PDB file as gemmi writes it, atoms N, CA and C in Angstrom:
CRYST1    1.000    1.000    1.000  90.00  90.00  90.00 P 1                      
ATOM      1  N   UNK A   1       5.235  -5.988  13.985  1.00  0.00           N  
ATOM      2  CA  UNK A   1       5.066  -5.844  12.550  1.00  0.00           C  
ATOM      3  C   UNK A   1       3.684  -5.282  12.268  1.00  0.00           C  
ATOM      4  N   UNK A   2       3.360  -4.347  11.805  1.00  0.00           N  
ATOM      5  CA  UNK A   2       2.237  -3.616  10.975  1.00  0.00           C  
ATOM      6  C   UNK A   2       2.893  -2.944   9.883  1.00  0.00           C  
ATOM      7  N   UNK A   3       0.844  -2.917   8.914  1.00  0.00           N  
ATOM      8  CA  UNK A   3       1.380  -1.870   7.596  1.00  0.00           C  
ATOM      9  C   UNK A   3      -0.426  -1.577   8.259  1.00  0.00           C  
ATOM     10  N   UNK A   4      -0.239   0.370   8.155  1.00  0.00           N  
ATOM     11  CA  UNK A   4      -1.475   0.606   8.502  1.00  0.00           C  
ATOM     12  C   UNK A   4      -1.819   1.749   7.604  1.00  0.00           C  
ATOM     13  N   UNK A   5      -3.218   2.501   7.633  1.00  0.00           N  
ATOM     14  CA  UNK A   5      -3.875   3.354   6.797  1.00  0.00           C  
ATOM     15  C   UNK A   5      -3.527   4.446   7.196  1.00  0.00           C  
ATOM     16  N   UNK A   6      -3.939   5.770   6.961  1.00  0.00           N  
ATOM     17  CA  UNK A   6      -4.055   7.232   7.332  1.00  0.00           C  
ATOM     18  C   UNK A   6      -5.979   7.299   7.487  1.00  0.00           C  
ATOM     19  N   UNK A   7      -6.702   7.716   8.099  1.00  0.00           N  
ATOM     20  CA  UNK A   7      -8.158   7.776   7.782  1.00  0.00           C  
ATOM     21  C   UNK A   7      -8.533   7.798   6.713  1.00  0.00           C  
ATOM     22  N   UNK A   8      -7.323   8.852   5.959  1.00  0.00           N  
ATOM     23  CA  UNK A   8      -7.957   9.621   4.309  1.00  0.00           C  
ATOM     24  C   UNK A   8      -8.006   8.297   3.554  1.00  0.00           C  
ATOM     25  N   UNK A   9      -6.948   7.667   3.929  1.00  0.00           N  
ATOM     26  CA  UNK A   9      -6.181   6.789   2.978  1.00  0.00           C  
ATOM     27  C   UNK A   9      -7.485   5.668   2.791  1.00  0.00           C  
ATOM     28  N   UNK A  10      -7.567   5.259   4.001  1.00  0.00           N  
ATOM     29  CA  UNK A  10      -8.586   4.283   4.655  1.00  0.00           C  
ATOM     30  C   UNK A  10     -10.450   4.463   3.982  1.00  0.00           C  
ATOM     31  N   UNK A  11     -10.902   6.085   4.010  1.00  0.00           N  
ATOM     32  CA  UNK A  11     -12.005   6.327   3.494  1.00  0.00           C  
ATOM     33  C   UNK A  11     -11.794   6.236   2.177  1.00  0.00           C  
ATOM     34  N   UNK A  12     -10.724   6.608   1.137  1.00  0.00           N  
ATOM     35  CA  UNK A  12     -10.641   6.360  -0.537  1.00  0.00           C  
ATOM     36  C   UNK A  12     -10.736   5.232  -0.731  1.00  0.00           C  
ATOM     37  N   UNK A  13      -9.994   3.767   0.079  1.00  0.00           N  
ATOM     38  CA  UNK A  13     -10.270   2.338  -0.497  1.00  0.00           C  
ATOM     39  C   UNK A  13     -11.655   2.251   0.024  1.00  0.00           C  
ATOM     40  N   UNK A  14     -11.801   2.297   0.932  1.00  0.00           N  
ATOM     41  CA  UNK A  14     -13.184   2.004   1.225  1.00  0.00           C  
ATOM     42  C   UNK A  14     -14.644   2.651   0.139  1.00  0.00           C  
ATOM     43  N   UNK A  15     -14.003   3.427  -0.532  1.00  0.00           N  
ATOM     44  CA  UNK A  15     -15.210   4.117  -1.455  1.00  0.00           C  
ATOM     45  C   UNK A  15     -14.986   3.285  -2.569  1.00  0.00           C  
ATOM     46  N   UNK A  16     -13.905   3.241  -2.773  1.00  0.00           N  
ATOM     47  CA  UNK A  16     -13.601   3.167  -3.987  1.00  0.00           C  
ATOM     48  C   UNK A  16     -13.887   1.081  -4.200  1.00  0.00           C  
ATOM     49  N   UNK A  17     -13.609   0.404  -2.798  1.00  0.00           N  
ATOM     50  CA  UNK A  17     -14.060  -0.869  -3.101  1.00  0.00           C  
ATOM     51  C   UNK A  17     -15.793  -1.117  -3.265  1.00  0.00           C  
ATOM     52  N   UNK A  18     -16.751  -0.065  -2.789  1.00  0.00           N  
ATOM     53  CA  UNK A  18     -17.586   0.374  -2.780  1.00  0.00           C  
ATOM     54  C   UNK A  18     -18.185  -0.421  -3.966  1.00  0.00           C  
ATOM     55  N   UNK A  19     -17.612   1.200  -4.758  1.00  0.00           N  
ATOM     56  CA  UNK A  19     -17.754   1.436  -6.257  1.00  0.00           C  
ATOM     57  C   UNK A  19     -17.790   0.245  -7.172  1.00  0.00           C  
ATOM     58  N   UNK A  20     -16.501  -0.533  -6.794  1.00  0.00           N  
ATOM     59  CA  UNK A  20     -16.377  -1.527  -7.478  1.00  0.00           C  
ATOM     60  C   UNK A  20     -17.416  -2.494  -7.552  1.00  0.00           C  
ATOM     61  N   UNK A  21     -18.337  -2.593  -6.435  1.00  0.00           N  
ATOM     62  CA  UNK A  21     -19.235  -3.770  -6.276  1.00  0.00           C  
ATOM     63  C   UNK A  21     -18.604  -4.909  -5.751  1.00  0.00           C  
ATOM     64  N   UNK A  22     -16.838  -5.147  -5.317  1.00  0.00           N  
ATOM     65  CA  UNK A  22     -16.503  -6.300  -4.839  1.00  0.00           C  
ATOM     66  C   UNK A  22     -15.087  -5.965  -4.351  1.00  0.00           C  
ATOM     67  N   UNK A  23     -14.516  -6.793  -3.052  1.00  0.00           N  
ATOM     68  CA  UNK A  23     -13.384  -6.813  -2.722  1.00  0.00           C  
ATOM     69  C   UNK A  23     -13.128  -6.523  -1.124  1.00  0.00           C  
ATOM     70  N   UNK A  24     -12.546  -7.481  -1.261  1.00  0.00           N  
ATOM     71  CA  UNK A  24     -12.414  -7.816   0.666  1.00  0.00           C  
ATOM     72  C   UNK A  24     -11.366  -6.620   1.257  1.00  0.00           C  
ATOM     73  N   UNK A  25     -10.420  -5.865   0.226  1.00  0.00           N  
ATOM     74  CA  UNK A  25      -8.927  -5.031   1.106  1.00  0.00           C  
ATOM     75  C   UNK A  25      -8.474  -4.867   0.139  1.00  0.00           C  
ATOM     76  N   UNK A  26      -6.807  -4.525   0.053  1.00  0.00           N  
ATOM     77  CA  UNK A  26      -5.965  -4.151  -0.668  1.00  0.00           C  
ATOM     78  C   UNK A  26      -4.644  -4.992  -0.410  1.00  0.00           C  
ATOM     79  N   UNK A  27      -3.773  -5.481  -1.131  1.00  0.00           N  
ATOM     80  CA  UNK A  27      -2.386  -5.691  -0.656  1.00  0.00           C  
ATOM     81  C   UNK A  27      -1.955  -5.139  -1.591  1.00  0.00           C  
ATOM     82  N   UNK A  28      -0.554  -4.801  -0.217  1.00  0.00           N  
ATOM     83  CA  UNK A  28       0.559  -4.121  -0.807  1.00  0.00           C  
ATOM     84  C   UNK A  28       2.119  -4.863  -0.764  1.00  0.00           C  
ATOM     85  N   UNK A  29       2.717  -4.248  -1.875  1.00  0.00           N  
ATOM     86  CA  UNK A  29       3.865  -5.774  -1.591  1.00  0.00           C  
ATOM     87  C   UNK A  29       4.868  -4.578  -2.673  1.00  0.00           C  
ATOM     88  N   UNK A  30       5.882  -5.367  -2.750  1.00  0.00           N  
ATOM     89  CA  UNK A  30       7.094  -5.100  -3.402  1.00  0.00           C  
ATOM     90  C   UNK A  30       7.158  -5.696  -5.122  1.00  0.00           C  
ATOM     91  N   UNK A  31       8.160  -4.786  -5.143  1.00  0.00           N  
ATOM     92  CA  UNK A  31       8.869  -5.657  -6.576  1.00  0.00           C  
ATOM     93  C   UNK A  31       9.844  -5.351  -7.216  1.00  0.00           C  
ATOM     94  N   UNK A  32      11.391  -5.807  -7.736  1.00  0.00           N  
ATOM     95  CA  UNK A  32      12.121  -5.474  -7.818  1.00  0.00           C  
ATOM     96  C   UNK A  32      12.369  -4.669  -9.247  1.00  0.00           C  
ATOM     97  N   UNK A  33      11.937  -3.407  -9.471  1.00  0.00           N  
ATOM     98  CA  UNK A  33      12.335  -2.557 -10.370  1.00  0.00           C  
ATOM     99  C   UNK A  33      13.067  -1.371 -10.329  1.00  0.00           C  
ATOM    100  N   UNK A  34      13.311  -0.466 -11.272  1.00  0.00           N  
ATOM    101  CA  UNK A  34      13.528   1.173 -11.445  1.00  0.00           C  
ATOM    102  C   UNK A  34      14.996   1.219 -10.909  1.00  0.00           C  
ATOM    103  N   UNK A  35      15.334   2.423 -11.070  1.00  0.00           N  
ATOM    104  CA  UNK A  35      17.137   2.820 -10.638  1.00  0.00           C  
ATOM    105  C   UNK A  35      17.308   2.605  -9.227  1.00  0.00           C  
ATOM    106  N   UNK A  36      16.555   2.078  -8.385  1.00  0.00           N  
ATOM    107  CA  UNK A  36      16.684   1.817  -6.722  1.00  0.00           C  
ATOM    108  C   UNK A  36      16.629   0.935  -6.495  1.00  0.00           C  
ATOM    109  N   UNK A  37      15.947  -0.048  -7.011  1.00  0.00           N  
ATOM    110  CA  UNK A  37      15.877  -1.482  -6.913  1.00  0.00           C  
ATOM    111  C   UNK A  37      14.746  -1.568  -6.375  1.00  0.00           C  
ATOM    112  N   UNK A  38      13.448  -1.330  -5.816  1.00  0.00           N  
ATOM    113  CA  UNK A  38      12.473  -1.536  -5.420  1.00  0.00           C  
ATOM    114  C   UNK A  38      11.475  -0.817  -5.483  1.00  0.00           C  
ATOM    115  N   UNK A  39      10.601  -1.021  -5.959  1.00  0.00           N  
ATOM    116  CA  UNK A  39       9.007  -0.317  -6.492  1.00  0.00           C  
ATOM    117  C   UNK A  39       8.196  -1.087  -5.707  1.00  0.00           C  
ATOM    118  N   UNK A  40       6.751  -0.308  -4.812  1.00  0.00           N  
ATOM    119  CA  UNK A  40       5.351  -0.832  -4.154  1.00  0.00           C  
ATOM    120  C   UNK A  40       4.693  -0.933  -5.338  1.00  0.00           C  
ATOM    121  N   UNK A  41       3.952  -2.212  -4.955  1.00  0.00           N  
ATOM    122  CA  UNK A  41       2.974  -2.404  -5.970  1.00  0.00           C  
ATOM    123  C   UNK A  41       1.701  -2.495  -4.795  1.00  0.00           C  
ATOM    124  N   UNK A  42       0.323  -1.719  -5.222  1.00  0.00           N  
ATOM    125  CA  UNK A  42      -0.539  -2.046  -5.181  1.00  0.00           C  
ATOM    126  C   UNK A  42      -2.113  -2.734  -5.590  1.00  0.00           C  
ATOM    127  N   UNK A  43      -3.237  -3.248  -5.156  1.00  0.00           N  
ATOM    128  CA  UNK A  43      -3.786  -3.701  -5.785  1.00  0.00           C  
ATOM    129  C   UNK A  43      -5.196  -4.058  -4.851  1.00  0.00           C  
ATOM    130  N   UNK A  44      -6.313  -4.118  -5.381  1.00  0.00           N  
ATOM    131  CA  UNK A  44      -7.643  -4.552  -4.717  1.00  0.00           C  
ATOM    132  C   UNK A  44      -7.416  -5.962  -4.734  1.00  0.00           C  
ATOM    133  N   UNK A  45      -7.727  -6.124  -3.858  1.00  0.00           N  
ATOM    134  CA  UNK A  45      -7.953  -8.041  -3.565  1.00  0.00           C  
ATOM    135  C   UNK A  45      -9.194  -8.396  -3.694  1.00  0.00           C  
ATOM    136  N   UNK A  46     -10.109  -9.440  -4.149  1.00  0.00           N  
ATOM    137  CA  UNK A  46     -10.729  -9.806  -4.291  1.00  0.00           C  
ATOM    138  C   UNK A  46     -11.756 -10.889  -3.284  1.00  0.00           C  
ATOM    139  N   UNK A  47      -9.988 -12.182  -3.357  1.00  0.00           N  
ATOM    140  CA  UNK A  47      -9.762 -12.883  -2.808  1.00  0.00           C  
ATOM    141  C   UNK A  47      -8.815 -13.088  -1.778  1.00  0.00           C  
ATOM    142  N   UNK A  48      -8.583 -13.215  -0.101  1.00  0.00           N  
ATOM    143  CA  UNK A  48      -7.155 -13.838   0.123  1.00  0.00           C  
ATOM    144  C   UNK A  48      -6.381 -14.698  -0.401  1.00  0.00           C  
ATOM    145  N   UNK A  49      -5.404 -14.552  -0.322  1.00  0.00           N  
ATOM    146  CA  UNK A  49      -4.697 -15.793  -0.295  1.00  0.00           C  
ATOM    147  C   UNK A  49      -3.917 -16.339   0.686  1.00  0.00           C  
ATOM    148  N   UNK A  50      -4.108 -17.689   0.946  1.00  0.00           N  
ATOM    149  CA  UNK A  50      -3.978 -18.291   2.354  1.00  0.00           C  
ATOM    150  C   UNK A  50      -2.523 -17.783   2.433  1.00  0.00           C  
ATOM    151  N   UNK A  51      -1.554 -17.645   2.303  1.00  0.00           N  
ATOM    152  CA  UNK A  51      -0.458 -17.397   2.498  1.00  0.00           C  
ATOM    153  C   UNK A  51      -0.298 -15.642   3.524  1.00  0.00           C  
ATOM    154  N   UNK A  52      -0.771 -14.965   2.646  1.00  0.00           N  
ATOM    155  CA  UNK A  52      -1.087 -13.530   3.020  1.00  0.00           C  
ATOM    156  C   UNK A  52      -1.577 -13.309   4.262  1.00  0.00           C  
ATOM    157  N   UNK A  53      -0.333 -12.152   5.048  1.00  0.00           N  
ATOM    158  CA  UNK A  53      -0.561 -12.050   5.784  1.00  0.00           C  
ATOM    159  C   UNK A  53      -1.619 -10.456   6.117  1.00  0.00           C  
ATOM    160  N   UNK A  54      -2.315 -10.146   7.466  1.00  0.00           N  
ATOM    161  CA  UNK A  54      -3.263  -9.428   6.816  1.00  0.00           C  
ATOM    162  C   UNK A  54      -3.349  -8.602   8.122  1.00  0.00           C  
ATOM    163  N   UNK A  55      -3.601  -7.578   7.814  1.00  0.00           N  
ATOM    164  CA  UNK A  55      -3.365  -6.176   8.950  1.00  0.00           C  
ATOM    165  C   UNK A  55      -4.603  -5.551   8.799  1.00  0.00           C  
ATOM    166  N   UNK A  56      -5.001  -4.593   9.983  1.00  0.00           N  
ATOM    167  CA  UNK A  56      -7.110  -4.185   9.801  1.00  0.00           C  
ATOM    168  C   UNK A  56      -6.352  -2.404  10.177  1.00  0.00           C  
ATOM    169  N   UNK A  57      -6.733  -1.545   9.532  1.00  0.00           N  
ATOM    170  CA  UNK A  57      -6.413  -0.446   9.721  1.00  0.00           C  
ATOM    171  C   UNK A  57      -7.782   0.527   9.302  1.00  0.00           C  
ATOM    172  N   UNK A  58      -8.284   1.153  10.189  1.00  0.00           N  
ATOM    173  CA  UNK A  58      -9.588   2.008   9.914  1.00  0.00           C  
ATOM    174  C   UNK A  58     -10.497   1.316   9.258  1.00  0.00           C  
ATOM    175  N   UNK A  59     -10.808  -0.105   9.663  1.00  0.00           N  
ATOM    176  CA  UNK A  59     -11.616  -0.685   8.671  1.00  0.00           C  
ATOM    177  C   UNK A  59     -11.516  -1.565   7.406  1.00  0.00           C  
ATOM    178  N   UNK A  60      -9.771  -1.120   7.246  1.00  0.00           N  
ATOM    179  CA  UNK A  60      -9.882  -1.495   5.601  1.00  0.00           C  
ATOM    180  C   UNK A  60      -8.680  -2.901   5.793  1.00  0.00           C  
ATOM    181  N   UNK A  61      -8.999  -4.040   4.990  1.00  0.00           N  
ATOM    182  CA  UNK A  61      -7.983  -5.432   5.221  1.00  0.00           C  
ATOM    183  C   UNK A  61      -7.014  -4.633   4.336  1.00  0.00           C  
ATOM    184  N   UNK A  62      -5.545  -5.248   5.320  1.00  0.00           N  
ATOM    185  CA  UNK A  62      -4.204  -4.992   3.966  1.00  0.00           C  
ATOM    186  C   UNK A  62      -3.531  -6.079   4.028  1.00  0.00           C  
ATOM    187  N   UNK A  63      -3.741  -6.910   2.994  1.00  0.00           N  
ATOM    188  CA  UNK A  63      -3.087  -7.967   2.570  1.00  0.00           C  
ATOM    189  C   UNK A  63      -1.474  -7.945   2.160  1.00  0.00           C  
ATOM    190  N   UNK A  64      -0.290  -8.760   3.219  1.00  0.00           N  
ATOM    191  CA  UNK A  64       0.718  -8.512   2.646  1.00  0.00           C  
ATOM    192  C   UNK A  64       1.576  -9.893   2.224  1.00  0.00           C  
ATOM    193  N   UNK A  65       2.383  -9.790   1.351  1.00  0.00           N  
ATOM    194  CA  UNK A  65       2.907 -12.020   0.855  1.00  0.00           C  
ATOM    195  C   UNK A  65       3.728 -11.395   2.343  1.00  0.00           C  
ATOM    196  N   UNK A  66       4.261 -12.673   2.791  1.00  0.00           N  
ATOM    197  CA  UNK A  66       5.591 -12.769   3.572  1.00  0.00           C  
ATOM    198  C   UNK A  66       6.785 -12.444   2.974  1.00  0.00           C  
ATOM    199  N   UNK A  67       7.092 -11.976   1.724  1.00  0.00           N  
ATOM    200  CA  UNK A  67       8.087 -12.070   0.831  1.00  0.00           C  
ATOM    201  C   UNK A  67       8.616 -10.621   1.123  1.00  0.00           C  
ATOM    202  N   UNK A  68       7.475  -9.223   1.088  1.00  0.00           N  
ATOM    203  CA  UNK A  68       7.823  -8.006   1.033  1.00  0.00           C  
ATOM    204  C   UNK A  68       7.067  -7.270   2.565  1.00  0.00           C  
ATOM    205  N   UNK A  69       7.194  -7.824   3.454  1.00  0.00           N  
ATOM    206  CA  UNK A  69       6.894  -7.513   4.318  1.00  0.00           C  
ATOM    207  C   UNK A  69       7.860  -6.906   5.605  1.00  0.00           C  
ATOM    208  N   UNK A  70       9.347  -7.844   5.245  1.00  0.00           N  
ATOM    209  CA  UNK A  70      10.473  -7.372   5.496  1.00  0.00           C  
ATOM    210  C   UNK A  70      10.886  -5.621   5.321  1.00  0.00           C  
ATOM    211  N   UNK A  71      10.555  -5.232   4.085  1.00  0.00           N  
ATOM    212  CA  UNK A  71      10.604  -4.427   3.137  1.00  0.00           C  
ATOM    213  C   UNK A  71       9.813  -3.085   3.654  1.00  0.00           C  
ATOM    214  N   UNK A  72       8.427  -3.757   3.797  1.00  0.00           N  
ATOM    215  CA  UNK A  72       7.934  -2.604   4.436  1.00  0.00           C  
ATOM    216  C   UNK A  72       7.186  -2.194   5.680  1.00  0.00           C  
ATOM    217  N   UNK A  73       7.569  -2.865   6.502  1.00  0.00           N  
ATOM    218  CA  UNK A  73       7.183  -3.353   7.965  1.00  0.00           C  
ATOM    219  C   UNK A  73       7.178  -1.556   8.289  1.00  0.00           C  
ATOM    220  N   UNK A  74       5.984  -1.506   9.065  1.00  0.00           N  
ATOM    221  CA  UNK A  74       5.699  -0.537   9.587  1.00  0.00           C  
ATOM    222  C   UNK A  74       5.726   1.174   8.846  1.00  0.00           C  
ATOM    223  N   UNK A  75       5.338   0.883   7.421  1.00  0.00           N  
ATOM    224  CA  UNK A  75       4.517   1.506   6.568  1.00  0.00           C  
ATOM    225  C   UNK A  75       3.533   1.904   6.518  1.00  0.00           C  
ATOM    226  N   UNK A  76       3.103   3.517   6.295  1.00  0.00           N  
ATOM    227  CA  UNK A  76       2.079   4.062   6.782  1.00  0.00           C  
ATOM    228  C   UNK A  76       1.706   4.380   5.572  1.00  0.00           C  
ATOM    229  N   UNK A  77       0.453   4.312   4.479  1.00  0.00           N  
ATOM    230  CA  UNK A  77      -0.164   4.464   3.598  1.00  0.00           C  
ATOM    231  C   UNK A  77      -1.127   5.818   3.828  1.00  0.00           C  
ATOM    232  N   UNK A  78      -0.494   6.890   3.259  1.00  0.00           N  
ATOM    233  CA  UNK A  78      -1.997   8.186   3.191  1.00  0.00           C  
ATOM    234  C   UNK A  78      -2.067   8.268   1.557  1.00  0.00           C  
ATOM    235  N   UNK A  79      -3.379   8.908   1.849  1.00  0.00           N  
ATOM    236  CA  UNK A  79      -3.787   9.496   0.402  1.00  0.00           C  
ATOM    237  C   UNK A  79      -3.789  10.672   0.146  1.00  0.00           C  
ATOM    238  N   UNK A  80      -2.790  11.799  -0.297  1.00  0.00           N  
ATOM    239  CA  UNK A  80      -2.759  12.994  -0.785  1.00  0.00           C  
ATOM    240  C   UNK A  80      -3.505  13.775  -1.872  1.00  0.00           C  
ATOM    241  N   UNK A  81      -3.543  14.844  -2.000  1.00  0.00           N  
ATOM    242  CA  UNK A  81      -3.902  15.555  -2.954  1.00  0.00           C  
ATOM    243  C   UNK A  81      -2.658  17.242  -2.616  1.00  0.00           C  
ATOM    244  N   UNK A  82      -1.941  17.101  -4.226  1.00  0.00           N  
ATOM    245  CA  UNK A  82      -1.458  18.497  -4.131  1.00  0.00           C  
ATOM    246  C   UNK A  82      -1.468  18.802  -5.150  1.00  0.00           C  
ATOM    247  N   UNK A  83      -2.385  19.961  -5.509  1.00  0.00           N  
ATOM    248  CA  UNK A  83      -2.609  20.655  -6.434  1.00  0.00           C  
ATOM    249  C   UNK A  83      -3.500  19.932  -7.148  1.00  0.00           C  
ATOM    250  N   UNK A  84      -3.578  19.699  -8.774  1.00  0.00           N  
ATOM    251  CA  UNK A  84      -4.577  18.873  -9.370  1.00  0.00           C  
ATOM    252  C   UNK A  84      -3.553  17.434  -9.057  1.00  0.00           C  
ATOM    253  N   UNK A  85      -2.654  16.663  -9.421  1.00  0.00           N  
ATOM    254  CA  UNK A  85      -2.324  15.634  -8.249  1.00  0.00           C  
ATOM    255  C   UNK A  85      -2.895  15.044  -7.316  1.00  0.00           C  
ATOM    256  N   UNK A  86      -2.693  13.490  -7.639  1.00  0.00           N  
ATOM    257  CA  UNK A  86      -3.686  12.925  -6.056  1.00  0.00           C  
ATOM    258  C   UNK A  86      -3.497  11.345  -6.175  1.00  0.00           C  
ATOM    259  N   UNK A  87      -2.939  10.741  -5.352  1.00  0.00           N  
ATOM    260  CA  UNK A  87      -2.478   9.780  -4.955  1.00  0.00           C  
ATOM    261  C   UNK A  87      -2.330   8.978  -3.540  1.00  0.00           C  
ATOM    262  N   UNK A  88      -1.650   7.546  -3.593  1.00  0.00           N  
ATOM    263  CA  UNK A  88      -0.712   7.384  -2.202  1.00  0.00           C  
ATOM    264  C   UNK A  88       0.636   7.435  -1.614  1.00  0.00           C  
ATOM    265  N   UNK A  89       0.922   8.270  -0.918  1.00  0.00           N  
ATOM    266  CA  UNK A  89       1.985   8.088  -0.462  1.00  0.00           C  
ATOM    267  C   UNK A  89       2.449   7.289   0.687  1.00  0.00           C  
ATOM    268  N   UNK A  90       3.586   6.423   0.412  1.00  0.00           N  
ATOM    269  CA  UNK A  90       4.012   5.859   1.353  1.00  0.00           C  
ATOM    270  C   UNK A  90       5.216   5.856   2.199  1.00  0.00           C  
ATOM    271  N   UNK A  91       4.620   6.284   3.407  1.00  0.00           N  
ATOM    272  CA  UNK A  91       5.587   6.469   4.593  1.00  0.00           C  
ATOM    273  C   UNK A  91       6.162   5.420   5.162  1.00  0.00           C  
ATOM    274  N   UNK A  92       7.223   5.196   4.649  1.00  0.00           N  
ATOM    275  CA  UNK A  92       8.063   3.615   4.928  1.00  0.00           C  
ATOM    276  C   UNK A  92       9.726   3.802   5.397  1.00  0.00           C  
ATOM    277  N   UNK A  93       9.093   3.680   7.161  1.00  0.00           N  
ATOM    278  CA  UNK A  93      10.611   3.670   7.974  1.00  0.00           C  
ATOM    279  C   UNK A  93      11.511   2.819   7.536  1.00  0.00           C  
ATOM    280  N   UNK A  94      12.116   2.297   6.495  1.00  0.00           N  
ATOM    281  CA  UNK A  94      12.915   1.214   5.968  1.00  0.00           C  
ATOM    282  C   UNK A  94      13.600   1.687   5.112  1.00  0.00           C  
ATOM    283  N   UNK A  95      13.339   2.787   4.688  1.00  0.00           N  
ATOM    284  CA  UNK A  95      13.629   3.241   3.002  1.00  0.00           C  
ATOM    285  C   UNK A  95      15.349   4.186   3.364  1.00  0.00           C  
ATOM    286  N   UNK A  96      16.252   3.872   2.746  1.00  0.00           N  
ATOM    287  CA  UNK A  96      17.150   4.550   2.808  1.00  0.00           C  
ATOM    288  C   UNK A  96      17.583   4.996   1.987  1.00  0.00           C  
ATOM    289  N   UNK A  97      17.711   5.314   0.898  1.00  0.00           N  
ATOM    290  CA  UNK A  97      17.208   6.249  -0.271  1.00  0.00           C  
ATOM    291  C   UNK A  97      16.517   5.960  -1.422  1.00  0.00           C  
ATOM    292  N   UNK A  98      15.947   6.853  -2.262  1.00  0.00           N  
ATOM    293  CA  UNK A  98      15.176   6.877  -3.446  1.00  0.00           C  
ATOM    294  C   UNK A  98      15.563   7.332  -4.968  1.00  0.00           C  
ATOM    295  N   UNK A  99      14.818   6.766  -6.168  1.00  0.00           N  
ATOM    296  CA  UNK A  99      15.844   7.452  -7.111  1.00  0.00           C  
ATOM    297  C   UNK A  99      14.670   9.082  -6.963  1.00  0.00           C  
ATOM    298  N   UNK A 100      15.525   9.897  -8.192  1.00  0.00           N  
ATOM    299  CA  UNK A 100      14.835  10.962  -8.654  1.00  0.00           C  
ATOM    300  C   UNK A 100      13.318  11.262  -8.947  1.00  0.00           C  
ATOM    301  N   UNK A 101      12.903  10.319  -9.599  1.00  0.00           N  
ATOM    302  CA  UNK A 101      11.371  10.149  -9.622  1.00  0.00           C  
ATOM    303  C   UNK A 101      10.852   9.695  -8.896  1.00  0.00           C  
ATOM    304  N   UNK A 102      11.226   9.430  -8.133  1.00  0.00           N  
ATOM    305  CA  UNK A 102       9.781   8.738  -6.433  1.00  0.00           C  
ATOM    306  C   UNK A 102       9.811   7.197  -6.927  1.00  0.00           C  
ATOM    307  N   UNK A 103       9.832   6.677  -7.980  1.00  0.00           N  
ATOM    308  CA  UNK A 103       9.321   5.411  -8.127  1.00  0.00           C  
ATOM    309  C   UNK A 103       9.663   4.346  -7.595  1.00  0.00           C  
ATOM    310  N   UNK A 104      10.995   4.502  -7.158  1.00  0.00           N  
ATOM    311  CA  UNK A 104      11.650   3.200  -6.592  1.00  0.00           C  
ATOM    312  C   UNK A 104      12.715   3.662  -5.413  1.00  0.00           C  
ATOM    313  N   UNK A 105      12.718   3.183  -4.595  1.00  0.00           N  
ATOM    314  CA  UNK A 105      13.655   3.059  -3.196  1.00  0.00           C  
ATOM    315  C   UNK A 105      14.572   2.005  -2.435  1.00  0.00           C  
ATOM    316  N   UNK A 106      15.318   1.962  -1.675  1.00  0.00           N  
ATOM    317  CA  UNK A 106      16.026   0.920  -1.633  1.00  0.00           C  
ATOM    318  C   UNK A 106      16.465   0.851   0.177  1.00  0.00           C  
ATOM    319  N   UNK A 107      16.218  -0.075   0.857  1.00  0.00           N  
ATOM    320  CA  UNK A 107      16.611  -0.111   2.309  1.00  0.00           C  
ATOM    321  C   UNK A 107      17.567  -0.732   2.563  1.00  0.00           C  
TER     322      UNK A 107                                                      
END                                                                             
């Protein structure tokens, strides 16, 4: 079981927790929305939480619940830019299709 970074991916949180002045990583987790049934949610962590389980990728902690880990076990997080556009994309061997808008997927 891993969820790991891309470098790019890895140097943007890392600046960007920087910036913030605070925060140990990021978790990433699930949630059941949109025409697919499942949307990533992300988020800066602050704090762990004892429950959370936690993966080290280029440096950067990724905090995941046990709940959505099923979900996205062996998920690869980069950070793109196309065109003026710029985001994360996530490369998640689990996913067996998506709706129309990217937002939600379903395994």
């Amino acid at each position: 079981m891993a969820i790991s970074l891309t470098e790019r991916a890895a140097d943007h949180v890392s600046r960007f927790i920087e910036k913030r002045g605070k925060g140990v990583g990021i978790r990433l987790g699930v949630r059941t929305t949109g025409c697919s049934g499942l949307a990533y949610k992300l988020e800066f962590v602050d704090q762990a939480v004892g429950e959370d389980l936690r993966f080290d990728s280029h440096g950067v902690a990724i905090f995941v619940d046990p709940k959505s880990l099923p979900y996205i076990d062996g998920t690869e997080l980069d950070y793109t830019r196309e065109g003026l556009n710029e985001g994360f994309k996530f490369q998640n061997p689990n996913v067996k299709s998506e709706c129309g808008c990217g937002e939600s997927f379903q395994v």
